[in-house]
Short mmCIF file of C-alpha atoms in Angstrom, two decimals:
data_model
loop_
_atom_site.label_atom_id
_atom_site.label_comp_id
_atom_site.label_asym_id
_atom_site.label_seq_id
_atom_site.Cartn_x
_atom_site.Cartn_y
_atom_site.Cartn_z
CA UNK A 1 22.08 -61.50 -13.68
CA UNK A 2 21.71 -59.09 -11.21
CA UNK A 3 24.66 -57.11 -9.17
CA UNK A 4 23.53 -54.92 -5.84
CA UNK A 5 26.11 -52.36 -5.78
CA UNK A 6 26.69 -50.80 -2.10
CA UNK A 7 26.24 -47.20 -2.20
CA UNK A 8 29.06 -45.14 -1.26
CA UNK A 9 29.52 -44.28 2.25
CA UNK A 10 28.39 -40.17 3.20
CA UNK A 11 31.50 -38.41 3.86
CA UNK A 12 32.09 -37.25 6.90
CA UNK A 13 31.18 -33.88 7.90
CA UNK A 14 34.31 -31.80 8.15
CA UNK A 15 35.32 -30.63 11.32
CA UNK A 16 35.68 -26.77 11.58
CA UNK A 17 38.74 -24.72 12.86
CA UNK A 18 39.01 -25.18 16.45
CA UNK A 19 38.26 -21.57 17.07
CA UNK A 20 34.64 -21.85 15.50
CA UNK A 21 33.76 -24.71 17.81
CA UNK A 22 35.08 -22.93 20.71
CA UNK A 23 33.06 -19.39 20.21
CA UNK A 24 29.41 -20.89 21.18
CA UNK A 25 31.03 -22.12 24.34
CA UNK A 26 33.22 -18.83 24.75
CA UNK A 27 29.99 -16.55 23.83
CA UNK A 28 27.59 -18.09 26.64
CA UNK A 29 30.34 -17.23 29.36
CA UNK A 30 31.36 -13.93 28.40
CA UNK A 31 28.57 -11.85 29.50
CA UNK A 32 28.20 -14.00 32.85
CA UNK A 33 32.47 -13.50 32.94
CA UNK A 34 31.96 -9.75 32.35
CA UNK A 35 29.75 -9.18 34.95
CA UNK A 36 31.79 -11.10 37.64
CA UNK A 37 35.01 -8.80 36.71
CA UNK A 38 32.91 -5.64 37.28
CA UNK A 39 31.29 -6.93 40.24
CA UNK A 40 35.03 -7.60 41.30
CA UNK A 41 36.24 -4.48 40.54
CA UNK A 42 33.21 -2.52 41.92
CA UNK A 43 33.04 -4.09 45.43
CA UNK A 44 36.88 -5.18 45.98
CA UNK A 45 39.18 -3.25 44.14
CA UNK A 46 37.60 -0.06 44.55
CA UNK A 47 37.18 0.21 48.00
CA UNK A 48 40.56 -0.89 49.03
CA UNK A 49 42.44 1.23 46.22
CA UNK A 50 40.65 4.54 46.69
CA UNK A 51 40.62 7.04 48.98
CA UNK A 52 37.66 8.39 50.78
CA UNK A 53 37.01 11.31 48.73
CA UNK A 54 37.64 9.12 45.49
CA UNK A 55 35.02 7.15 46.42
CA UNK A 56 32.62 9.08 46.82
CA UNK A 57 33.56 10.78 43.24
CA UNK A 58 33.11 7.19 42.39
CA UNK A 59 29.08 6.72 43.98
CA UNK A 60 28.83 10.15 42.31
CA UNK A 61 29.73 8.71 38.84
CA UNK A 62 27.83 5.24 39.09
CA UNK A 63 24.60 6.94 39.89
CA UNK A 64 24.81 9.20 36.39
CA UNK A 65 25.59 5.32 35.37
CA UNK A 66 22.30 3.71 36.44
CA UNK A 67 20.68 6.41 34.47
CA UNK A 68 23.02 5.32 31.64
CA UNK A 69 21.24 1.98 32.30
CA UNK A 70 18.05 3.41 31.31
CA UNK A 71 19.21 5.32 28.58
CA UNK A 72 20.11 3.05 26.32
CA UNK A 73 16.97 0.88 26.86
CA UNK A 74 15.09 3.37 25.46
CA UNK A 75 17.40 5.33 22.88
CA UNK A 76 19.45 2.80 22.81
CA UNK A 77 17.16 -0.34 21.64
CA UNK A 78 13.76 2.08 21.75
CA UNK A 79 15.17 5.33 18.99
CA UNK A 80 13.70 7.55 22.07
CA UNK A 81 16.02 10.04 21.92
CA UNK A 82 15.10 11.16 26.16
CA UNK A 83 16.59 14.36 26.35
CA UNK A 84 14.68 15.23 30.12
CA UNK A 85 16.03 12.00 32.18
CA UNK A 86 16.60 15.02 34.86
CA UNK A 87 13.05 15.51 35.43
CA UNK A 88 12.82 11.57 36.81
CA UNK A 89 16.09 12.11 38.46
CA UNK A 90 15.38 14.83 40.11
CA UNK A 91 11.60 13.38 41.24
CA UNK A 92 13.48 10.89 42.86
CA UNK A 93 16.34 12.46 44.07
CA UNK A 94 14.01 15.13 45.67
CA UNK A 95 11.81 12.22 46.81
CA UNK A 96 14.65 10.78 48.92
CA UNK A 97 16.10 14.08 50.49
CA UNK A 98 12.48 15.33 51.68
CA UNK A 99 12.44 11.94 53.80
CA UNK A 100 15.65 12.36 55.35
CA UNK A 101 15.63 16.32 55.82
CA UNK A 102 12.85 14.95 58.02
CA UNK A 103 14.20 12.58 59.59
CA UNK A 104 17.38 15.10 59.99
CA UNK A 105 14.70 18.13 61.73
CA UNK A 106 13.05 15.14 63.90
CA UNK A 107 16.65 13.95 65.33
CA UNK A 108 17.11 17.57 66.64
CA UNK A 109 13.05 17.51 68.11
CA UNK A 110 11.85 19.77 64.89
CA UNK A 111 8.71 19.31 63.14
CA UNK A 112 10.28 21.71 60.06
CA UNK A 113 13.72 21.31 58.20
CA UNK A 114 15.82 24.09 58.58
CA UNK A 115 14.96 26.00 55.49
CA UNK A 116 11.75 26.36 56.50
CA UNK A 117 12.55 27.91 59.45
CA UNK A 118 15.11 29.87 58.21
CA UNK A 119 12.55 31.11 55.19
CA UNK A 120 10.10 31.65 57.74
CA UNK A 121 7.09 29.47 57.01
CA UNK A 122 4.00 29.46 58.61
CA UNK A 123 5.17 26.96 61.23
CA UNK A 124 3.41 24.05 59.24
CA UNK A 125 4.21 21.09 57.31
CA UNK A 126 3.19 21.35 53.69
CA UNK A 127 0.65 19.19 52.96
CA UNK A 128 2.98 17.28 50.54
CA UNK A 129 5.78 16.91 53.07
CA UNK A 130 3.57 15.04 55.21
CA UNK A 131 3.60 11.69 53.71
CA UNK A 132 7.25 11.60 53.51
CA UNK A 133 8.21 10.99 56.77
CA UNK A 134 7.46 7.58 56.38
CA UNK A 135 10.22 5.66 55.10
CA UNK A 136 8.31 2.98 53.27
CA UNK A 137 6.55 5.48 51.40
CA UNK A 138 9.60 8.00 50.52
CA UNK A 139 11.57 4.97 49.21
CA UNK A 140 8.40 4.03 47.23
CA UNK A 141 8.18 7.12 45.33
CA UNK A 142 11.72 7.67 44.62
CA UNK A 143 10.54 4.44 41.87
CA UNK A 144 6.83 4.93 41.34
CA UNK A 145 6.69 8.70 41.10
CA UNK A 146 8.76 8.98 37.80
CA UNK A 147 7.27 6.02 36.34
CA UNK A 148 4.22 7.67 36.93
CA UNK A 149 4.93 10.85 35.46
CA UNK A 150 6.86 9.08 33.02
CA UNK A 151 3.90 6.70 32.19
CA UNK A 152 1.27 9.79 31.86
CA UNK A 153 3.43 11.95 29.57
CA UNK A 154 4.18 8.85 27.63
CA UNK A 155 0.65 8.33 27.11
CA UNK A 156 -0.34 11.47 25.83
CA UNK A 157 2.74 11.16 23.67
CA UNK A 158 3.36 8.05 22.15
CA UNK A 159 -0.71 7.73 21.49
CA UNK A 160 -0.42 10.62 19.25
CA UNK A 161 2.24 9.06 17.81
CA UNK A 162 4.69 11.92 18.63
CA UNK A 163 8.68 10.83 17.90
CA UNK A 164 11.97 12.35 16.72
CA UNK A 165 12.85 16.22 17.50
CA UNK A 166 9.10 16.55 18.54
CA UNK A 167 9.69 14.04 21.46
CA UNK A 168 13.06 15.06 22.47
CA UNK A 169 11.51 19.13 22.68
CA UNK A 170 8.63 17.88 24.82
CA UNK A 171 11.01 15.93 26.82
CA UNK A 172 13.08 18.72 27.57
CA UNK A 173 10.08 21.22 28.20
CA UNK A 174 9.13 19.00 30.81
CA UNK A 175 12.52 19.14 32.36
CA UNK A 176 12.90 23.32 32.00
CA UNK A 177 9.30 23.50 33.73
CA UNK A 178 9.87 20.79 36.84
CA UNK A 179 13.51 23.38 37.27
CA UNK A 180 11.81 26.56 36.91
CA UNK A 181 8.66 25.36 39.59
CA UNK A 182 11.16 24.59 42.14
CA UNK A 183 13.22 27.64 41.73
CA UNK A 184 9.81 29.52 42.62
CA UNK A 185 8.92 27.37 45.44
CA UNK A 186 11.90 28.55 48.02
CA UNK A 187 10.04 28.12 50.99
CA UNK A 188 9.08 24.31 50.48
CA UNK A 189 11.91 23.06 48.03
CA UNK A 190 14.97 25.25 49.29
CA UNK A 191 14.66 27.19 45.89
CA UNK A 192 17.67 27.23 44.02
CA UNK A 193 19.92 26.14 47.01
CA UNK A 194 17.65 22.86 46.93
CA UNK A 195 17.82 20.66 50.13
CA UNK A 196 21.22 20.50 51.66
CA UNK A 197 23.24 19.71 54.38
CA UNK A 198 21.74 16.07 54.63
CA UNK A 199 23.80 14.35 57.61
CA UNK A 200 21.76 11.06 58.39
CA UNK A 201 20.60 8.34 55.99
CA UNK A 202 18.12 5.91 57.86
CA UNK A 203 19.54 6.12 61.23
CA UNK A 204 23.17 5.90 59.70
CA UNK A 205 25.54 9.37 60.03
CA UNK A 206 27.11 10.47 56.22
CA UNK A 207 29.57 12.27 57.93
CA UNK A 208 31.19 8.65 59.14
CA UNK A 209 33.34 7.43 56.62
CA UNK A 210 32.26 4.01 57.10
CA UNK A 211 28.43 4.92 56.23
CA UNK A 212 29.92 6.64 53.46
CA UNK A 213 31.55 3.01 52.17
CA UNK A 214 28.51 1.40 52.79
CA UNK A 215 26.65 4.15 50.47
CA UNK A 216 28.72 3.07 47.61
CA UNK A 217 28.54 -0.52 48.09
CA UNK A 218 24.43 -0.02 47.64
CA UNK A 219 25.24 2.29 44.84
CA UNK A 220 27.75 -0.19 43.15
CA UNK A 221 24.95 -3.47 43.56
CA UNK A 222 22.10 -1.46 42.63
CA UNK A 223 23.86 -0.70 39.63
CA UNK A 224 25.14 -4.35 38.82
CA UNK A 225 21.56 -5.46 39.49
CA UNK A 226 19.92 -2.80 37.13
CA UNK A 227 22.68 -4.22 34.40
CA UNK A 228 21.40 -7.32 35.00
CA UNK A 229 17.68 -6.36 34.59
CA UNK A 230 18.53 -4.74 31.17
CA UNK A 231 20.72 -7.36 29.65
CA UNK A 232 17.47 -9.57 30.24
CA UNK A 233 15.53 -7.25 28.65
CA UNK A 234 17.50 -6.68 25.87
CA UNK A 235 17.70 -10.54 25.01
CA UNK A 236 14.23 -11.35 25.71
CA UNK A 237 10.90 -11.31 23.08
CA UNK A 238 10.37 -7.47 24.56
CA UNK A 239 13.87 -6.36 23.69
CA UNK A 240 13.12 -7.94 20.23
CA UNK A 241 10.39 -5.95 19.71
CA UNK A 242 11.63 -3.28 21.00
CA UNK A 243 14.05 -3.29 18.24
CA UNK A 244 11.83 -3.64 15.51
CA UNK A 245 9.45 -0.73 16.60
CA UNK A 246 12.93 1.40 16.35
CA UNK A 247 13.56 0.30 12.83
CA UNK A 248 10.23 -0.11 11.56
CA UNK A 249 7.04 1.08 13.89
CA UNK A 250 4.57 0.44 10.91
CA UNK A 251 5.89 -3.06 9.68
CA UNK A 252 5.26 -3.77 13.72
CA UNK A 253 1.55 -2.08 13.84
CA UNK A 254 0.23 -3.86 10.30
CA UNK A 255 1.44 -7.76 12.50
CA UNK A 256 -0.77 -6.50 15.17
CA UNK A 257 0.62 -5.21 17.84
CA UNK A 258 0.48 -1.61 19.49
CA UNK A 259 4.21 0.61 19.15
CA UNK A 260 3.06 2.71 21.02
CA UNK A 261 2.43 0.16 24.37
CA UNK A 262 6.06 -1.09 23.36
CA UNK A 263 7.90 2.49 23.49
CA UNK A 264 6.01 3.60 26.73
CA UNK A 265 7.43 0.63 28.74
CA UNK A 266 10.67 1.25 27.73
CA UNK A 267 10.25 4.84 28.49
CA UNK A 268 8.28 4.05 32.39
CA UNK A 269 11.17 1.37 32.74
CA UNK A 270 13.98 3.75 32.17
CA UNK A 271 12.40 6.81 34.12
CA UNK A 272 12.16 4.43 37.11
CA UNK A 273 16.09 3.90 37.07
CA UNK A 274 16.62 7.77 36.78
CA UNK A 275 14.67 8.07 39.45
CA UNK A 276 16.33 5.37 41.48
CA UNK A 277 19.66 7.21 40.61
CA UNK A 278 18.61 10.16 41.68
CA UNK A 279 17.49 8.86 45.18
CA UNK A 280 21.02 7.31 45.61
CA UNK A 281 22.78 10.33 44.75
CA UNK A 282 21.48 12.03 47.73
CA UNK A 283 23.55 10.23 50.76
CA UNK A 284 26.30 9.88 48.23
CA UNK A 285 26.16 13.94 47.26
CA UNK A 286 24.16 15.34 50.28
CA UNK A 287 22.32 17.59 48.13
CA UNK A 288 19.42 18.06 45.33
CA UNK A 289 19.15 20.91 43.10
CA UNK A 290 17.15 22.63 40.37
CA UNK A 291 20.87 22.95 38.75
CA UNK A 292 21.25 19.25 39.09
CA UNK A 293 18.05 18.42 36.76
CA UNK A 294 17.68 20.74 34.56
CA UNK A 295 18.37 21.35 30.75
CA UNK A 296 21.79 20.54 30.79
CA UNK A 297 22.33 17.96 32.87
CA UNK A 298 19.47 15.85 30.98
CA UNK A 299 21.49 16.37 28.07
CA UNK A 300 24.61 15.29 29.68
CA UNK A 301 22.93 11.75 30.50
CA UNK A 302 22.24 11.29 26.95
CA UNK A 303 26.25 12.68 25.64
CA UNK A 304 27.81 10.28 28.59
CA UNK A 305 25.88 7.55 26.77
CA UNK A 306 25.85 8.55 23.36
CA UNK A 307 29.95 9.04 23.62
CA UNK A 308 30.28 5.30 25.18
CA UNK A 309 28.17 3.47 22.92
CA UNK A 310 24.00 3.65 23.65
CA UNK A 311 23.17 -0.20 21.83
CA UNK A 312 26.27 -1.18 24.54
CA UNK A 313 24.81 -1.65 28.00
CA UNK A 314 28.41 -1.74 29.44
CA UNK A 315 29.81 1.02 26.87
CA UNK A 316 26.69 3.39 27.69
CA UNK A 317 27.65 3.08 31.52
CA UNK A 318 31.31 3.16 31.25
CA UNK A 319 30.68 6.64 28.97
CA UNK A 320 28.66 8.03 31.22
CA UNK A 321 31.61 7.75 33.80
CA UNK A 322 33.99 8.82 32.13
CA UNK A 323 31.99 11.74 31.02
CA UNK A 324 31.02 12.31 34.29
CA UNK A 325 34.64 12.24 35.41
CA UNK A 326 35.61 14.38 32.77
CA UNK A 327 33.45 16.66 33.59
CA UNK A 328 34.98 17.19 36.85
CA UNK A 329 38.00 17.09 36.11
CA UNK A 330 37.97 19.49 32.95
CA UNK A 331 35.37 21.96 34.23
CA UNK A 332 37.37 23.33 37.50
CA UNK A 333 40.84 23.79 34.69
CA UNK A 334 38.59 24.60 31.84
CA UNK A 335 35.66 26.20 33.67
CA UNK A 336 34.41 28.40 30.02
CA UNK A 337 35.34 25.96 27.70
CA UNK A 338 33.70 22.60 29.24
CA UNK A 339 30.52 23.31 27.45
CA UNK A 340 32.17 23.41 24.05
CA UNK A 341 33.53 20.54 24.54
CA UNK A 342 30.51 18.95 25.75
CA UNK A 343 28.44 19.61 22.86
CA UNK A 344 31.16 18.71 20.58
CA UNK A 345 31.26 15.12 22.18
CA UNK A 346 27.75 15.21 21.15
CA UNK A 347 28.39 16.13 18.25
CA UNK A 348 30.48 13.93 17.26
CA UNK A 349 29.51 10.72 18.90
CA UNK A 350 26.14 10.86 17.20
CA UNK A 351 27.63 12.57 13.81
CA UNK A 352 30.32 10.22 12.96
CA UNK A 353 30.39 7.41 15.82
CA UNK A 354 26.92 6.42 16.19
CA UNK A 355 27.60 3.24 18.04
CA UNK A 356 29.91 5.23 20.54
CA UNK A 357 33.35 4.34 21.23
CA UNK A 358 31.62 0.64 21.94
CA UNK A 359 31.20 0.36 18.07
CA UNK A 360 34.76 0.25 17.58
CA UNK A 361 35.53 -2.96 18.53
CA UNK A 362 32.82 -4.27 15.79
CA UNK A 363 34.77 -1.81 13.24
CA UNK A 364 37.78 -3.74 14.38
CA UNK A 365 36.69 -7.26 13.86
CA UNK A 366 34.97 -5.92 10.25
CA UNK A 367 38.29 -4.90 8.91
CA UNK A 368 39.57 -8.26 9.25
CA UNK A 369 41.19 -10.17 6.33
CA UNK A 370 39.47 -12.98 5.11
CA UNK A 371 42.39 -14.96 6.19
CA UNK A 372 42.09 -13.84 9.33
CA UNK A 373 38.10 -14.70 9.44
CA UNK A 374 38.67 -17.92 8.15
CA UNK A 375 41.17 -19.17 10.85
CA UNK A 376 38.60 -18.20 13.68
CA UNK A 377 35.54 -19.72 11.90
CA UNK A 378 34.07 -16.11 10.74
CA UNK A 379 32.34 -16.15 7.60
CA UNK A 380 33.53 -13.54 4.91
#
């Protein structure tokens, strides 16, 4: 005789702490949730809490931001350690105040900007001036110029495989050279005074605090937007790649594909946000200098974003800020020892706090108990 036997029913799955089966759903909305609350801050709690002249500290300190953007794209996720971000800067921000020094001498029925005529030209537009009276074309070249220049130094760069200290020397180079050239050209780039005393931004007055608002407001979205553009980046097949030429460039050559194509758009992307800084910091400043893109304030892009956290899009922004602000701040009670301190932010960011002061929150959550791990679902 024969006896079928049931077989014993599966057990069911357990169910896990209700903490683990909340994180996917928590995870998907913090980023959107994060960007809402700065967008919130940005454009409504800023403008009604702050003064006029804090504001405009403020557009000061989101423009070094946008270049913070950049920054850690390409350190950041890239390894390119971009130590002359104040060349692109200053291509743009030079970009944007030749178009409305124009537009300035032409409200006033001149042909020249005052410098010129003060310097005594030869009663002629420079060649080069010419095509930025159109404003179309200025605003166009505050973005394409430094990708340009960005995309033909990267080129001759990254082809040769050239990396490391090597890069970062170039990089600077470039930014000591674009300084020194427009300290020698006084009579068609203001020297070192640069172009000042910029009143008028596309028919608008700077000297109305309203226009000035409206200034930051552009200031504030552009920089949400670039945020935006990055965070896609950084999630999508590029950013992945990205990554993996930064930790291993010939792993990523012998599966086919070129490091060097990868590193160059991150470095064209990120030179075209510098230079888009750089054109907004003109109405917010009203001026462009060699002094402003330079040696040292290339480096200074790369400490704000270093000190905040350069894998962290939000903690390489929110360090550049604060640098920014400290620099202010510090410099006019500390004038001779700001530098010192500077470097020794450097210093230590990248010496003992790689991931910035972002990384500590990961430090945080990896000194956990296991305990503690297992009640919100982590594993141990």
């Amino acid at each position: 005789m024969t006896t079928t036997s049931t077989p014993p029913a599966a057990p069911a799955p357990a169910a896990g702490p209700p903490a683990a089966q909340a994180e996917p759903v928590l995870s998907r909305y913090r980023v959107p949730a994060a960007f809402a609350l700065g967008a919130v801050l940005l454009l409504g709690v800023a403008p009604l809490v702050l003064s006029d002249f804090r504001l405009g500290l403020l557009a000061k300190y989101l423009c070094y931001g946008i270049v913070a953007v950049g920054v850690s794209l390409a350190w950041g996720r890239g390894g390119l350690l971009v130590l002359g971000q104040g060349v692109f800067f200053g291509i743009g921000g030079y970009a944007m105040a030749m178009h409305l020094k124009l537009a300035d001498a032409a409200a006033v029925g001149e042909t020249l900007p005052d410098f010129m005529l003060l310097y005594g030209t030869s009663g002629q537009l420079p060649w080069w001036w010419q095509p930025f009276a159109n404003p179309l074309f200025a605003l166009a070249m505050t973005v394409l110029l430094p990708m340009a220049v960005a995309a033909l130094l990267g080129v001759l760069v990254f082809r040769r495989r050239v990396k490391g200290a090597y890069f970062a020397i170039l990089s600077q180079a470039l930014a000591a050279a674009l300084a020194i050239w427009l300290v020698g050209q006084q009579a068609t780039t203001g020297g070192t005074n640069g172009l000042t005393d910029i009143q008028g931004f596309f028919g608008y007055d700077l000297n109305d605090p309203v226009n000035q608002r409206m200034v930051y407001v552009v200031i504030a979205v552009a920089l949400l937007a670039l945020m935006a553009l990055a965070r896609q980046l950084f999630v999508s097949r590029y950013g992945e790649l990205l990554v993996a030429v930064r930790d291993s460039e010939e792993r990523v050559r012998f599966l086919g594909y070129n490091p060097a194509n990868v590193k160059l758009v991150a470095y064209v992307v990120a030179a075209g946000m510098a230079g888009l800084a750089g054109a907004l910091f003109v109405p917010a400043v009203g001026i462009i200098s060699p002094a402003l893109i330079g040696i040292v304030p290339s480096i200074g892009f790369v400490i704000g974003a270093a000190v905040g956290g350069r894998a962290s899009l939000v903690g390489a922004v929110l360090g550049a800020i604060a640098v920014a602000w400290a620099q202010s701040t510090l410099s006019d009670a500390w004038p001779a020892g700001w530098t010192y301190l500077q470097g020794l932010l450097f210093v230590v960011a990248v010496g003992f706090l790689p991931g910035g002061l972002a990384s500590l929150a990961t430090f945080r959550r990896w000194r956990r108990t296991p305990d503690q791990k297992a009640r919100t679902g982590e594993s141990a």
